[in-house]
Tab-separated table of C-alpha atoms and ligand atoms in Angstrom:
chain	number	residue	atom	x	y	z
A	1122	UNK	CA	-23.840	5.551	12.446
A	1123	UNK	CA	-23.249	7.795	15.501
A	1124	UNK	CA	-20.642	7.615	17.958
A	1125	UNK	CA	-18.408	10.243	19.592
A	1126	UNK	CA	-14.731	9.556	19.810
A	1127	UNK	CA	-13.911	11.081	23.231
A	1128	UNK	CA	-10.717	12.717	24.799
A	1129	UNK	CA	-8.074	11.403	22.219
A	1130	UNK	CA	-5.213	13.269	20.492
A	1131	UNK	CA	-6.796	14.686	17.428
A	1132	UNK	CA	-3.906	14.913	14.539
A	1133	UNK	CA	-4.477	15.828	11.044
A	1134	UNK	CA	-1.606	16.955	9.726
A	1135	UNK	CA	-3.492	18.456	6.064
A	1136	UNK	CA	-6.103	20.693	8.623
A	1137	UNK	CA	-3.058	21.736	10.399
A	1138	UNK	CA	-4.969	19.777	13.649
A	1139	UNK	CA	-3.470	18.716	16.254
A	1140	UNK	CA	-5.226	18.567	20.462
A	1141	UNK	CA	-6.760	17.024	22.554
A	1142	UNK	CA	-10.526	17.003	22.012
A	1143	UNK	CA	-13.866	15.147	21.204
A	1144	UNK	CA	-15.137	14.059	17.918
A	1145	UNK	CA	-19.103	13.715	16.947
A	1146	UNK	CA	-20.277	11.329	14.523
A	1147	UNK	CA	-23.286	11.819	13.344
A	1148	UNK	CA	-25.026	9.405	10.753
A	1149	UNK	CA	-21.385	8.366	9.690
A	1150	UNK	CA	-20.459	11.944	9.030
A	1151	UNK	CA	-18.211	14.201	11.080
A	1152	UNK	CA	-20.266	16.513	12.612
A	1153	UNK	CA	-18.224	18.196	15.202
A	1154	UNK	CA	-14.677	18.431	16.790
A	1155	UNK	CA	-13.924	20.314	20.120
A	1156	UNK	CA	-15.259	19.958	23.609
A	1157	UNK	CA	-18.849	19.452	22.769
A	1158	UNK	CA	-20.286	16.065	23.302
A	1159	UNK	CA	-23.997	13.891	23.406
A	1160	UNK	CA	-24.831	11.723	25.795
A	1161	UNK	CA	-27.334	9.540	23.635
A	1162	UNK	CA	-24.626	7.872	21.284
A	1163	UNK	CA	-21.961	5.208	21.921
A	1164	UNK	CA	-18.880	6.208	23.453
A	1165	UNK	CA	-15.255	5.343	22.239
A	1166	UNK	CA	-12.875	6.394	24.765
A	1167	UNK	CA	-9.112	7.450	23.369
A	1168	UNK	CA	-7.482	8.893	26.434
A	1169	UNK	CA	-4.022	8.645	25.701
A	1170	UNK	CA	-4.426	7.986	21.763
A	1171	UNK	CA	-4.204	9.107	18.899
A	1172	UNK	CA	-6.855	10.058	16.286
A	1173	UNK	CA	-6.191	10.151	12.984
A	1174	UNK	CA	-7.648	10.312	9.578
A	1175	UNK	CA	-8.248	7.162	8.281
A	1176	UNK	CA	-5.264	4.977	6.993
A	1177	UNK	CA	-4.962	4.167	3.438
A	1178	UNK	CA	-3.140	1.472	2.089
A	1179	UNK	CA	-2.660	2.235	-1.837
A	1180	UNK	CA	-0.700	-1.200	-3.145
A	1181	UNK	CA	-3.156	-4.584	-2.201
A	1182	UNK	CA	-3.898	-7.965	-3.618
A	1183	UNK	CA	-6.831	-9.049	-2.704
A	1184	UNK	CA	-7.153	-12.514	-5.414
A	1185	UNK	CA	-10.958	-12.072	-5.761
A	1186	UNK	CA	-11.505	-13.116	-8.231
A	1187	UNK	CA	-9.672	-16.007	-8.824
A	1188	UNK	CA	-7.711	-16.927	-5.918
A	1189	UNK	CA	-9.840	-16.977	-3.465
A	1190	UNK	CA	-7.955	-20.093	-1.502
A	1191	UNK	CA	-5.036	-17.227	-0.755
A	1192	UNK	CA	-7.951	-14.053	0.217
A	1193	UNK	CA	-10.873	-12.989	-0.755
A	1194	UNK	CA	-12.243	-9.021	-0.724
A	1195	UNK	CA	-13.980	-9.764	2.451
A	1196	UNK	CA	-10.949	-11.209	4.493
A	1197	UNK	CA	-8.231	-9.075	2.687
A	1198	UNK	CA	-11.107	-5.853	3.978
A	1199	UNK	CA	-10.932	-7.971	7.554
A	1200	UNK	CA	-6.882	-7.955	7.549
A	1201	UNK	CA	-6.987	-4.202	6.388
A	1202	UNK	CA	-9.473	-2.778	9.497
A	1203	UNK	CA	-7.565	-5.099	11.948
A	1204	UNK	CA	-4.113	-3.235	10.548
A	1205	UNK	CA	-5.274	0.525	10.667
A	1206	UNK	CA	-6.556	0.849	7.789
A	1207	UNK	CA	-10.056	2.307	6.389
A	1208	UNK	CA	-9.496	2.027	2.818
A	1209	UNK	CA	-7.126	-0.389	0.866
A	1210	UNK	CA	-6.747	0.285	-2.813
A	1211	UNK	CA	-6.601	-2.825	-4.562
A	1212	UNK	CA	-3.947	-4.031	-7.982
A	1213	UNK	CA	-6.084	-5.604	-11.228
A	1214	UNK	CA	-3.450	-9.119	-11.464
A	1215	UNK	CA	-6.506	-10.982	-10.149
A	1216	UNK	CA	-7.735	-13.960	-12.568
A	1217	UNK	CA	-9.653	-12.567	-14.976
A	1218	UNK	CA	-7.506	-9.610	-14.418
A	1219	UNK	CA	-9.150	-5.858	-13.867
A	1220	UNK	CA	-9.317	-4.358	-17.180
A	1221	UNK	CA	-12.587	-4.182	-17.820
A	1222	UNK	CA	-15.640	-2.485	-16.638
A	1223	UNK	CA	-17.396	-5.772	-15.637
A	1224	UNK	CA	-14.502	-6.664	-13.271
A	1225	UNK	CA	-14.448	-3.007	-11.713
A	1226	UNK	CA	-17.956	-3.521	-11.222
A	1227	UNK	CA	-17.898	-7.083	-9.436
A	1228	UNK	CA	-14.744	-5.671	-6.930
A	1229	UNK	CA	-16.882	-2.082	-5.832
A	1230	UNK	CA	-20.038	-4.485	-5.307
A	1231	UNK	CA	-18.036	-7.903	-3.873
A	1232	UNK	CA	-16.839	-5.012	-1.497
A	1233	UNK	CA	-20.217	-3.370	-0.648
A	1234	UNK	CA	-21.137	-6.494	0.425
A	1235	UNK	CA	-18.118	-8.444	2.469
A	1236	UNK	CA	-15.577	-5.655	3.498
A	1237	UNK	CA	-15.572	-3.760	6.049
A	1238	UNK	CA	-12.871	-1.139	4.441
A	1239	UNK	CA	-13.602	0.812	1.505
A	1240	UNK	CA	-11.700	-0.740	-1.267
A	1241	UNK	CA	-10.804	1.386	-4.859
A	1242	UNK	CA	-10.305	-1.171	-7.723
A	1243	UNK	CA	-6.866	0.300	-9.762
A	1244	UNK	CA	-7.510	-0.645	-13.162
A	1245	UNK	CA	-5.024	-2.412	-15.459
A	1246	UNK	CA	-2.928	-0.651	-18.152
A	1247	UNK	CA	-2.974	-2.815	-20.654
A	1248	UNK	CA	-5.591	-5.924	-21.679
A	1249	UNK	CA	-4.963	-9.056	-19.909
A	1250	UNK	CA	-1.653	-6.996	-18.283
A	1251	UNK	CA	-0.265	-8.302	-21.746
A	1252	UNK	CA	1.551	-4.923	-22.118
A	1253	UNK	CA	0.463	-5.244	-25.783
A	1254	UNK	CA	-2.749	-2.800	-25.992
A	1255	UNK	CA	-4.404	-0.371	-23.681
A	1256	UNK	CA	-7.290	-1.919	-21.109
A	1257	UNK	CA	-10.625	-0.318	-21.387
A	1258	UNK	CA	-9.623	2.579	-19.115
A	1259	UNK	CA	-12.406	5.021	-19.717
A	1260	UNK	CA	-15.314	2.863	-19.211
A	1261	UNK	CA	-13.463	1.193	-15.886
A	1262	UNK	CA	-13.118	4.952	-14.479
A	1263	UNK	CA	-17.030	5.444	-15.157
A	1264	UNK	CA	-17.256	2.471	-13.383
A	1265	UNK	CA	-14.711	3.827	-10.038
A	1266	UNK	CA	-11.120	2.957	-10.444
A	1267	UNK	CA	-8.900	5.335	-9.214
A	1268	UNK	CA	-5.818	4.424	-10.664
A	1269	UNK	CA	-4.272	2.164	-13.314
A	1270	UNK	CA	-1.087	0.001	-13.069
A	1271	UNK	CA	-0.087	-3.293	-14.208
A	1272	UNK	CA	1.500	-4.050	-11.121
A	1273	UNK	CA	3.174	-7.623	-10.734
A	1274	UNK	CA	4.817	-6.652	-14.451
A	1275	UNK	CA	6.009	-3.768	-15.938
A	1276	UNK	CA	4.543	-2.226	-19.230
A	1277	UNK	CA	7.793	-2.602	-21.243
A	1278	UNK	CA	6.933	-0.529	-23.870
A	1279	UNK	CA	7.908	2.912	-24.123
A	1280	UNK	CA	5.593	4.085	-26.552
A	1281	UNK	CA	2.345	2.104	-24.924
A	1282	UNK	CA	3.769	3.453	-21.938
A	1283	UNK	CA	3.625	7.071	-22.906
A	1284	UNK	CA	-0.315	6.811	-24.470
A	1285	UNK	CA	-1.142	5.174	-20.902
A	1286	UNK	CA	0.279	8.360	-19.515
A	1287	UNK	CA	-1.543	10.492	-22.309
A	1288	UNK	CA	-4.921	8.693	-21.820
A	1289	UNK	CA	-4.878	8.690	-17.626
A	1290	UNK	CA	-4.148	12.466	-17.715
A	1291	UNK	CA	-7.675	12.973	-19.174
A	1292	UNK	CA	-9.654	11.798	-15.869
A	1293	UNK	CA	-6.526	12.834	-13.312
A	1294	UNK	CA	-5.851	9.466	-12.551
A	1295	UNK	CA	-2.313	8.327	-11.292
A	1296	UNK	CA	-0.451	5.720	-13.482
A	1297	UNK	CA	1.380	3.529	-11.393
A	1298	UNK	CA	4.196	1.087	-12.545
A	1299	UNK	CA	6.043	-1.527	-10.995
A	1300	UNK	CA	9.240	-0.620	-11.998
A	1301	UNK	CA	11.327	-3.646	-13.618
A	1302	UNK	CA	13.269	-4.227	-16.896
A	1303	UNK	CA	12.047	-7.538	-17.352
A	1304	UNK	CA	15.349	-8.340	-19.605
A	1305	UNK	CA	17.668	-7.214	-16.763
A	1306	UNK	CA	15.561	-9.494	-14.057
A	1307	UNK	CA	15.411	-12.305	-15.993
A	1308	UNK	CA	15.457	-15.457	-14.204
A	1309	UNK	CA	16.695	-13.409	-10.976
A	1310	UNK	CA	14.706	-14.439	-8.060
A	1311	UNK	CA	16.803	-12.378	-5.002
A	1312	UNK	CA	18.944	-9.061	-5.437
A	1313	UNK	CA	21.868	-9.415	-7.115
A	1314	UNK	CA	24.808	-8.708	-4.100
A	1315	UNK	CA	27.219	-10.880	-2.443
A	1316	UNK	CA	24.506	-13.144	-0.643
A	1317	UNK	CA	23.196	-14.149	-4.336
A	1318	UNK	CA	26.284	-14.850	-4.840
A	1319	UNK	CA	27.020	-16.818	-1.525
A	1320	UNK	CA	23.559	-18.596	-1.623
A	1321	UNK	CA	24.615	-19.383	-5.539
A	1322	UNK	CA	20.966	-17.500	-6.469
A	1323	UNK	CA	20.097	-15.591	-9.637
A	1324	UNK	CA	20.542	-11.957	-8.866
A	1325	UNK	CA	17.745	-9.130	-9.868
A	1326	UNK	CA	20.610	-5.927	-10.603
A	1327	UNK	CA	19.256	-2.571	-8.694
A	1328	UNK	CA	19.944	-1.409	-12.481
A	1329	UNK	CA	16.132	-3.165	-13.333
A	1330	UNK	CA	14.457	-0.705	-11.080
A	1331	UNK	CA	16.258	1.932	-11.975
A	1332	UNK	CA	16.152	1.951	-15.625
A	1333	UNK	CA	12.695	1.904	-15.726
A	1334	UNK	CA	12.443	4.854	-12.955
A	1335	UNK	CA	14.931	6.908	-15.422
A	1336	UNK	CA	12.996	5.992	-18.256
A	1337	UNK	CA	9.396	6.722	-17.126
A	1338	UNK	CA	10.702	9.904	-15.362
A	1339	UNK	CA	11.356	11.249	-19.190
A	1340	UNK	CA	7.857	10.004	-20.570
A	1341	UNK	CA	6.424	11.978	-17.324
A	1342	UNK	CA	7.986	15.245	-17.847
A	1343	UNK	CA	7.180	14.896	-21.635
A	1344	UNK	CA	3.047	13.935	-20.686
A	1345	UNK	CA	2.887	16.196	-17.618
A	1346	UNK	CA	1.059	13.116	-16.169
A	1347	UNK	CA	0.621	12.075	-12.725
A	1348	UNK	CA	3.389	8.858	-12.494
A	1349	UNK	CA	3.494	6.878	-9.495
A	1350	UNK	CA	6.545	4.441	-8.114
A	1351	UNK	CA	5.211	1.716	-6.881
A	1352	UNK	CA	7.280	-0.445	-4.011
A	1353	UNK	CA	11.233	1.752	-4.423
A	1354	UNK	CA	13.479	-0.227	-3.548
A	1355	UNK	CA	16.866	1.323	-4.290
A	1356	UNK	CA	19.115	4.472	-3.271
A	1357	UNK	CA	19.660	5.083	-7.134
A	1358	UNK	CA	15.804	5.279	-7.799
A	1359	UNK	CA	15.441	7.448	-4.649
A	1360	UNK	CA	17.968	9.903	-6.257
A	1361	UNK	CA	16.228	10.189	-9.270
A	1362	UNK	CA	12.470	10.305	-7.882
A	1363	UNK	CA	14.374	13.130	-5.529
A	1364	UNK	CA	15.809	15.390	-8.843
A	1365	UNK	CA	12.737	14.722	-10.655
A	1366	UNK	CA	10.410	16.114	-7.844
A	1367	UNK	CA	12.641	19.110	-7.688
A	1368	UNK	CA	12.347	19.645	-11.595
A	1369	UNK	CA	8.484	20.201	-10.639
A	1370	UNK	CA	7.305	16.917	-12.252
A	1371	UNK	CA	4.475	15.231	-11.137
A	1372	UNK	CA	5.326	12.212	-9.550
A	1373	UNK	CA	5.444	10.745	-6.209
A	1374	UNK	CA	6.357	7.204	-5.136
A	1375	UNK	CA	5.670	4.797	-2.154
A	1376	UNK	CA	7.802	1.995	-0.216
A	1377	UNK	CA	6.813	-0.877	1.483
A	1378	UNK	CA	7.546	-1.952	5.263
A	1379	UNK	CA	9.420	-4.872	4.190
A	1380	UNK	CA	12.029	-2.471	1.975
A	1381	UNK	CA	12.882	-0.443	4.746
A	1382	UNK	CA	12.512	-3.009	7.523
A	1383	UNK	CA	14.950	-6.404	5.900
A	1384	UNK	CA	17.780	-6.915	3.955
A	1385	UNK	CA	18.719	-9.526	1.180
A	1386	UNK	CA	20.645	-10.817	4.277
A	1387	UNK	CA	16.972	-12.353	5.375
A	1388	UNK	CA	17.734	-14.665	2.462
A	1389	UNK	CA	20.026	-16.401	4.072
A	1390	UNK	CA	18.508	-19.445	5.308
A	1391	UNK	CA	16.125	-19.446	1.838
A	1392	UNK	CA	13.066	-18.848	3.656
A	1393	UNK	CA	10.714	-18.217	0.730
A	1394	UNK	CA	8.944	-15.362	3.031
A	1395	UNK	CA	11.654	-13.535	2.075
A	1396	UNK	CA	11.162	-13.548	-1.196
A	1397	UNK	CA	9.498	-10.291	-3.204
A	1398	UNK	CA	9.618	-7.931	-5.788
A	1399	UNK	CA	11.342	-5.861	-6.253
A	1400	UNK	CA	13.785	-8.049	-3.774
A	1401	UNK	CA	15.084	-7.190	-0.246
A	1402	UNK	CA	18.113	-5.406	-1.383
A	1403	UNK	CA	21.587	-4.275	0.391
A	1404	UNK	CA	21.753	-2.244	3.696
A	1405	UNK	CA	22.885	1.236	1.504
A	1406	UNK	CA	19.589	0.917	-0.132
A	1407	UNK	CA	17.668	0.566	3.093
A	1408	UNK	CA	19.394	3.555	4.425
A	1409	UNK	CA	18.594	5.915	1.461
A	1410	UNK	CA	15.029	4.749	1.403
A	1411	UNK	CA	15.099	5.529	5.112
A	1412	UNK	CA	16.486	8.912	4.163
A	1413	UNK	CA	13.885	9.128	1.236
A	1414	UNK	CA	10.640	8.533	4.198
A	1415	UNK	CA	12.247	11.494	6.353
A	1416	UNK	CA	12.796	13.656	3.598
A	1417	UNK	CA	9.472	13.861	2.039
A	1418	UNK	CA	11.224	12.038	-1.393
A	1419	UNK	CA	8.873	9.367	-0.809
A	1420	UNK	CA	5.402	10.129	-0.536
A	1421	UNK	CA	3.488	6.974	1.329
A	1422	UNK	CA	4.144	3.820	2.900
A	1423	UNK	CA	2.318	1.173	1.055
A	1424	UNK	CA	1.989	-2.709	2.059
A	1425	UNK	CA	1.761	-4.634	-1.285
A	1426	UNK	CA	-0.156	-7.232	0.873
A	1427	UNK	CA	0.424	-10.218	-1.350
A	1428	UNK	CA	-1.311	-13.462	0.189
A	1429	UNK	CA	-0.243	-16.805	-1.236
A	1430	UNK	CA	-1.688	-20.593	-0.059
A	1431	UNK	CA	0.935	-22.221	1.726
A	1432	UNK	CA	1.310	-24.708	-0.359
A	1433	UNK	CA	3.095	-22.235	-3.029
A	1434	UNK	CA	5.422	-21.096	-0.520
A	1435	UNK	CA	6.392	-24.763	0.650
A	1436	UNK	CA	8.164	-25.083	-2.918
A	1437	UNK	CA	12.060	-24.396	-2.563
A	1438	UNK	CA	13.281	-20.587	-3.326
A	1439	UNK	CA	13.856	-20.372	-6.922
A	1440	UNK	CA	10.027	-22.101	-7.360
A	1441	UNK	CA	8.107	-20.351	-4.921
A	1442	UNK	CA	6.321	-17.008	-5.803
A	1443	UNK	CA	7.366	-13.315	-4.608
A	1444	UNK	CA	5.720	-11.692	-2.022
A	1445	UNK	CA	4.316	-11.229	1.589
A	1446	UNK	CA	1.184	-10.505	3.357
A	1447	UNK	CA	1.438	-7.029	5.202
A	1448	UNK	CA	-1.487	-5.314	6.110
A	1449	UNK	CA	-1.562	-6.311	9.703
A	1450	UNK	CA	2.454	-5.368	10.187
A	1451	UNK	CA	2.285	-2.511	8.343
A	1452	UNK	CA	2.331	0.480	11.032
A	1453	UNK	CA	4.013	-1.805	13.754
A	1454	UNK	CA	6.992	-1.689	11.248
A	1455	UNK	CA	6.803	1.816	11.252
A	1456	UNK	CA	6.281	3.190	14.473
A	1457	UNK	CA	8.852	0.652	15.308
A	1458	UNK	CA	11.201	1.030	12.702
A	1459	UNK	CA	11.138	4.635	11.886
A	1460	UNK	CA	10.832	7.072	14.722
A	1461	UNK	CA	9.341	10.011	12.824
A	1462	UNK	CA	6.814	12.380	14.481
A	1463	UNK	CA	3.139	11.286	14.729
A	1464	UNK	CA	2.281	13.995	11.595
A	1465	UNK	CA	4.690	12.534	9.447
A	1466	UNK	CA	3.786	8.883	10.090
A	1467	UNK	CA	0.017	10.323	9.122
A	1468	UNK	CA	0.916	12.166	6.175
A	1469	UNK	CA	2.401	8.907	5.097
A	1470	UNK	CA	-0.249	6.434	5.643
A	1471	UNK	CA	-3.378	8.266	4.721
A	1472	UNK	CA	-3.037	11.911	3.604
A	1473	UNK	CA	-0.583	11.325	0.848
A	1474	UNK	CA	-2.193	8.209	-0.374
A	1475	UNK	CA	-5.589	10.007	-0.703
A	1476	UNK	CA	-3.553	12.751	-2.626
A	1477	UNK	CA	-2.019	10.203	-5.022
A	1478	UNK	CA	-4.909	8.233	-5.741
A	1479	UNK	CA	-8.477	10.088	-7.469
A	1480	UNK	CA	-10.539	9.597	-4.216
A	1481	UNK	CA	-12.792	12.291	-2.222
A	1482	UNK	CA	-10.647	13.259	0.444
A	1483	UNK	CA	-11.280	12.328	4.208
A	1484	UNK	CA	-9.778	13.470	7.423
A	1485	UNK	CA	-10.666	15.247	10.349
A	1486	UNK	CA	-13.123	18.310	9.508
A	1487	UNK	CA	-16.798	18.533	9.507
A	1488	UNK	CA	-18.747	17.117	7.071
A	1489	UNK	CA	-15.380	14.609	6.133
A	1490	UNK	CA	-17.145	10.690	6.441
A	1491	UNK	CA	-16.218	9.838	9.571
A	1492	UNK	CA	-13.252	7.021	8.660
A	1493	UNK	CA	-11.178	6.999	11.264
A	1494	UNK	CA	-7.648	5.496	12.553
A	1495	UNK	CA	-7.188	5.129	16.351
A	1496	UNK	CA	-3.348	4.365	17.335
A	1497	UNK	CA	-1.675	3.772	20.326
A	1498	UNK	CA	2.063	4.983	20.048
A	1499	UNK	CA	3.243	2.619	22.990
A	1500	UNK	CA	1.417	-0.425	22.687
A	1501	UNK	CA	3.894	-3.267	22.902
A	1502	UNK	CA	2.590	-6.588	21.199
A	1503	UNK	CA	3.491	-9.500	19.213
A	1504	UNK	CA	2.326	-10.402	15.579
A	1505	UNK	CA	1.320	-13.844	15.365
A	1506	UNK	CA	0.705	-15.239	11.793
A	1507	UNK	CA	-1.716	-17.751	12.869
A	1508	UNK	CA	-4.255	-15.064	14.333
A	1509	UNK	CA	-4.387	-13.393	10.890
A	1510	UNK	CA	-7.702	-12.511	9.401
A	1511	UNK	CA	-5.547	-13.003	6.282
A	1512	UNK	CA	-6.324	-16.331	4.446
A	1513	UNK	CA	-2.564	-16.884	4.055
A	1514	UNK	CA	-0.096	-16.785	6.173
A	1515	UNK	CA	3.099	-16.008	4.283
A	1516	UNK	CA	4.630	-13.305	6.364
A	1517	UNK	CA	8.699	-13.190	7.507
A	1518	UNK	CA	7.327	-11.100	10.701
A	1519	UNK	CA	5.464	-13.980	12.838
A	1520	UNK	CA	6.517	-13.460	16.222
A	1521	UNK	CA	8.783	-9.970	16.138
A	1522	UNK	CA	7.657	-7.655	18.679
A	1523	UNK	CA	6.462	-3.991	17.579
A	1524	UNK	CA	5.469	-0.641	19.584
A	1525	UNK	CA	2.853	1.054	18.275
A	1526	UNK	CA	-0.472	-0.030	16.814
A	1527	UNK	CA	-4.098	0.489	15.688
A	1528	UNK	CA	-6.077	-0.157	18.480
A	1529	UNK	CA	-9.517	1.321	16.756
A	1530	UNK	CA	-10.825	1.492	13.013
A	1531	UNK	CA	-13.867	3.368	12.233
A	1532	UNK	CA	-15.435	3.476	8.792
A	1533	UNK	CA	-18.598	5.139	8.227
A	1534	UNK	CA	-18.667	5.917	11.917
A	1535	UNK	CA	-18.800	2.253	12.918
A	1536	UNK	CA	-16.270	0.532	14.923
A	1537	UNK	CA	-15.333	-2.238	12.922
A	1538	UNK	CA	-11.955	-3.240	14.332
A	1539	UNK	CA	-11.306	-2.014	18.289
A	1540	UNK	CA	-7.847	-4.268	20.578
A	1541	UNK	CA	-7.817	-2.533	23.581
A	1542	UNK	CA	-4.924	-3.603	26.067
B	1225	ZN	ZN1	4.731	-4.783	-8.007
């Protein structure tokens, strides 16, 4: 595909790029960036925008296969290019769940075919996500994961935990666990604080997160393995990812927009679109997270888009599932919510993720594939739920107003998502 990207604000914070100039695409491949141009190629015309390597969203749920009433790859792809993002990686708890080559397989060719981002398959841990024996890990990374996690549970055992570690170190690959101590969150369906309490709701104790955190963080400095914290939620577990990343260990960790963006106060009226996991928790924990983003203690901002049919979210609190769609709110939240500079808020949506996860890097430099994120900084706009390309529509964000957003997603040097104003 050729194009040439003209005029816009050219940042890539890992190139150390950052000016106003003119990008040439070139068979989908980055072929120059400067003041050159062609005149026999489409035009995309960024005056006033911002280029930027291409977004990565490293925590999705895309249901295919299984669930494809709530999303399929193709519409999950459709959400992802209409929020920013090129490439979305996407969690094994599908039905059959992703811990086996054949799966692996069926997501990197179901997304060849219907989505227009690139989409990694993470492998599970263990088979079935039982947490009882290791998934065929090897033959799924011959096949393309580029991670493992069990994500949606935790693997409780410390020992399986540690071979996991052990076994992903031998192909580089990031393990990635959703941090819970399943005996501590029993039952809880909100954080434990004084609006459990108020609403009269089973509380999930910050102490579940951070148990686990504290005791992965000793099986990773005992492996040497790449760990990954998936969706932090609380100040203690920012502390610790802090002292373990200045101990030299390698680990890095990722928060979602609805952590940093909502309390457990959103609870309040027991609107089941606010109800995740790991839970909204207090305002302290929002502000070290906060803290933890401008800090460089957490690494990425991460989505954990997690569609449900409408019908599951219709059943009262305690009955209806956890989580929230997100792609399409993701950088809005951000740009809104957060106020860092533009090289940050790039760092954190696609050159970290591409550092965590085992993929071929991408940015802005010749010869990179030319996936692309185009943002405008000032854009004021609306999200409204029922214009999703999301096949659900469970999000707690319908009709909040945002500044910022992607205007422009190229993958492959196509245009496959452009909003102009
Ligand atoms: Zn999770």
């Amino acid at each position: 595909m050729d194009l040439v990207i003209r005029n816009g604000r050219v940042v890539d914070p890992a190139r150390k790029i950052d000016g106003v100039v003119n990008v040439v695409i070139r068979g989908g491949i980055i072929q120059s960036i400067g003041n050159g141009s062609v005149s026999d190629v489409p035009v995309f015309d960024a005056t006033g925008l911002i280029v930027a390597p291409g977004f990565f969203d490293i925590h999705v749920h895309l249901r295919e296969p299984g669930t494809e009433e709530a999303e399929t790859i193709g519409s999950g792809g459709e959400a992802a290019v209409a929020g920013g993002f090129t490439a979305v990686a996407a969690m094994p708890n599908t039905k059959p769940p992703n811990d086996n080559p054949s799966i692996t397989h069926f997501i990197v060719s179901e997304a060849r075919r219907s989505s227009p981002a690139r989409v990694f398959p993470i492998g599970a841990i263990t088979k079935d996500q039982k947490g009882e024996t290791l998934a065929e890990i090897g033959e799924m990374f011959e096949v393309g994961i580029a991670g493992i996690s069990d994500d949606g549970k935790p693997v409780m055992d410390a020992q399986l935990f540690r071979r996991a570690l052990e076994y992903a170190q031998m192909f580089d690959m990031p393990v990635i666990q959703h941090c819970e101590d399943l005996s501590l969150s029993r039952g809880g369906v909100m954080h434990e604080g004084i609006y459990s309490t108020r609403l009269g709701l089973n509380g999930i104790p910050a102490a579940a997160e951070e148990t686990m955190v504290s005791r992965d963080l000793i099986l990773a400095q005992m492996t040497g393995s790449k760990y990954h914290v998936a969706h932090l939620s609380t100040r203690r577990a920012v502390e610790m990812v802090r002292e373990a990343k200045a101990q030299g260990l390698r680990v890095s960790a990722e928060v979602t927009p609805h952590h940093f963006s909502l309390t457990d106060a959103a609870v309040a009226d027991y609107d089941t679109n606010a109800k995740m996991n790991p839970p909204l928790r207090s305002a302290d924990d929002v502000a070290a997270l906060v803290e933890g983003i401008k800090d460089g203690t957490i690494d990425a901002i991460a989505s954990d888009h997690a569609p449900h049919h409408i019908n599951l979210k219709m059943l009262e609190f305690d009955r209806a599932p956890f989580g929230i769609t997100g792609l399409e709110t993701a950088i809005g939240l951000a740009t809104t919510k957060l106020q860092l500079p533009i090289g940050r808020l790039i760092e954190l949506f696609s050159i970290n993720p591409q550092k965590i996860m085992r993929v071929k890097s991408w940015g802005l430099f010749e010869g990179s594939s030319a996936d692309l994120t185009i943002l405008d900084v000032n854009r004021n706009w609306t999200f409204d739920v029922n214009r999703s390309r999301s096949r659900s529509r469970n999000s707690p964000f319908h009709g909040w107003q945002f500044k910022g957003k992607a205007v422009g997603t190229v993958v492959g040097g196509k245009v496959v998502y452009e909003d102009r104003a």
